[in-house]
PDB file of C-alpha atoms in Angstrom:
ATOM      1  CA  MET A 348     198.234 140.594 224.493  1.00 49.00           C
ATOM      2  CA  CYS A 349     199.403 139.187 227.609  1.00 49.00           C
ATOM      3  CA  PHE A 350     197.392 137.363 229.898  1.00 47.00           C
ATOM      4  CA  ARG A 351     196.990 137.088 233.636  1.00 50.00           C
ATOM      5  CA  SER A 352     194.386 135.663 235.725  1.00 48.00           C
ATOM      6  CA  GLY A 353     193.380 133.213 238.588  1.00 54.00           C
ATOM      7  CA  ILE A 354     194.396 134.947 241.910  1.00 60.00           C
ATOM      8  CA  PRO A 355     193.470 138.705 241.414  1.00 70.00           C
ATOM      9  CA  ALA A 356     196.598 140.339 242.440  1.00 74.00           C
ATOM     10  CA  GLY A 357     195.181 143.833 242.176  1.00 87.00           C
ATOM     11  CA  ARG A 358     192.143 145.959 243.507  1.00 91.00           C
ATOM     12  CA  GLY A 359     189.822 148.817 241.762  1.00 93.00           C
ATOM     13  CA  VAL A 360     187.940 151.185 243.477  1.00 93.00           C
ATOM     14  CA  ARG A 361     185.426 152.936 241.916  1.00 94.00           C
ATOM     15  CA  GLU A 362     185.584 156.792 241.415  1.00 94.00           C
ATOM     16  CA  SER A 363     183.885 159.225 239.623  1.00 94.00           C
ATOM     17  CA  GLY A 364     184.556 158.610 235.963  1.00 92.00           C
ATOM     18  CA  GLY A 365     185.631 155.051 236.050  1.00 93.00           C
ATOM     19  CA  VAL A 366     188.084 152.636 238.792  1.00 94.00           C
ATOM     20  CA  ARG A 367     191.242 153.265 240.028  1.00 94.00           C
ATOM     21  CA  ILE A 368     193.325 150.098 239.781  1.00 92.00           C
ATOM     22  CA  ARG A 369     196.239 149.092 242.115  1.00 91.00           C
ATOM     23  CA  GLY A 370     198.425 146.240 242.471  1.00 89.00           C
ATOM     24  CA  ARG A 371     201.168 143.942 241.187  1.00 84.00           C
ATOM     25  CA  TRP A 372     200.547 140.877 238.899  1.00 80.00           C
ATOM     26  CA  PRO A 373     203.762 138.832 239.043  1.00 72.00           C
ATOM     27  CA  MET A 374     204.915 136.535 236.015  1.00 66.00           C
ATOM     28  CA  VAL A 375     202.757 138.173 233.431  1.00 67.00           C
ATOM     29  CA  SER A 376     203.439 135.948 230.070  1.00 70.00           C
ATOM     30  CA  GLY A 377     203.951 137.962 227.093  1.00 74.00           C
ATOM     31  CA  CYS A 378     204.487 141.360 228.906  1.00 77.00           C
ATOM     32  CA  GLU A 379     207.499 142.379 226.811  1.00 76.00           C
ATOM     33  CA  ASP A 380     205.729 141.825 223.369  1.00 82.00           C
ATOM     34  CA  ALA A 381     202.396 142.825 224.162  1.00 85.00           C
ATOM     35  CA  GLU A 382     200.182 146.109 223.647  1.00 91.00           C
ATOM     36  CA  TRP A 383     197.449 145.368 225.978  1.00 91.00           C
ATOM     37  CA  ALA A 384     197.467 143.563 229.287  1.00 87.00           C
ATOM     38  CA  VAL A 385     194.309 141.607 230.591  1.00 87.00           C
ATOM     39  CA  LEU A 386     194.680 141.649 234.194  1.00 87.00           C
ATOM     40  CA  GLY A 387     192.377 140.028 237.020  1.00 87.00           C
ATOM     41  CA  LEU A 388     191.394 142.366 239.959  1.00 89.00           C
ATOM     42  CA  LEU A 389     188.903 142.601 242.633  1.00 91.00           C
ATOM     43  CA  VAL A 390     186.346 145.477 242.214  1.00 93.00           C
ATOM     44  CA  ASP A 391     183.822 145.735 245.046  1.00 89.00           C
ATOM     45  CA  ASP A 392     184.689 141.926 246.243  1.00 85.00           C
ATOM     46  CA  VAL A 393     183.945 140.936 242.674  1.00 89.00           C
ATOM     47  CA  PHE A 394     186.579 139.321 240.459  1.00 89.00           C
ATOM     48  CA  SER A 395     186.692 141.420 237.234  1.00 90.00           C
ATOM     49  CA  PHE A 396     189.125 141.934 234.117  1.00 90.00           C
ATOM     50  CA  ALA A 397     190.574 144.918 233.220  1.00 91.00           C
ATOM     51  CA  VAL A 398     192.230 145.693 229.760  1.00 92.00           C
ATOM     52  CA  LEU A 399     194.758 148.105 229.726  1.00 90.00           C
ATOM     53  CA  PRO A 400     197.636 149.403 227.395  1.00 93.00           C
ATOM     54  CA  VAL A 401     201.104 147.843 228.311  1.00 88.00           C
ATOM     55  CA  ASP A 402     202.623 151.149 227.476  1.00 90.00           C
ATOM     56  CA  GLY A 403     200.933 152.713 230.730  1.00 88.00           C
ATOM     57  CA  LEU A 404     202.342 150.127 233.103  1.00 87.00           C
ATOM     58  CA  ALA A 405     205.527 149.477 234.732  1.00 84.00           C
ATOM     59  CA  VAL A 406     207.339 146.146 233.979  1.00 79.00           C
ATOM     60  CA  GLN A 407     209.906 145.482 237.029  1.00 77.00           C
ATOM     61  CA  ARG A 408     212.341 143.091 235.430  1.00 72.00           C
ATOM     62  CA  THR A 409     212.723 140.813 238.887  1.00 70.00           C
ATOM     63  CA  TRP A 410     212.722 137.553 237.291  1.00 64.00           C
ATOM     64  CA  HIS A 411     216.282 136.379 236.674  1.00 62.00           C
ATOM     65  CA  LEU A 412     215.826 132.703 235.541  1.00 62.00           C
ATOM     66  CA  ALA A 413     217.833 132.772 232.184  1.00 61.00           C
ATOM     67  CA  GLY A 414     215.527 130.098 230.677  1.00 60.00           C
ATOM     68  CA  MET A 415     212.138 132.384 231.415  1.00 59.00           C
ATOM     69  CA  ARG A 416     213.419 135.646 230.304  1.00 56.00           C
ATOM     70  CA  GLY A 417     212.860 135.133 226.563  1.00 58.00           C
ATOM     71  CA  THR A 418     209.217 134.416 227.290  1.00 59.00           C
ATOM     72  CA  GLY A 419     208.367 137.882 228.846  1.00 56.00           C
ATOM     73  CA  ASN A 420     207.687 136.253 232.119  1.00 53.00           C
ATOM     74  CA  ARG A 421     208.509 139.303 234.436  1.00 49.00           C
ATOM     75  CA  SER A 422     207.038 141.160 237.280  1.00 44.00           C
TER      76      SER A 422
END
């Protein structure tokens, strides 16, 4: 499981049947090897966590520092 907390980089909007989540979470540790992601976000201005399957997320490989590539720290 990868984990990113602290500054909530995403927002959730309540809709019928659930919450729609949007945002970007830079430098998420372990994202290349995880099956689930735990992401911090704001829902109705309240800090919340979402647990999502990683295969439903897009990983943008913008982190180009050689020493960090092996850690899965990519946004």
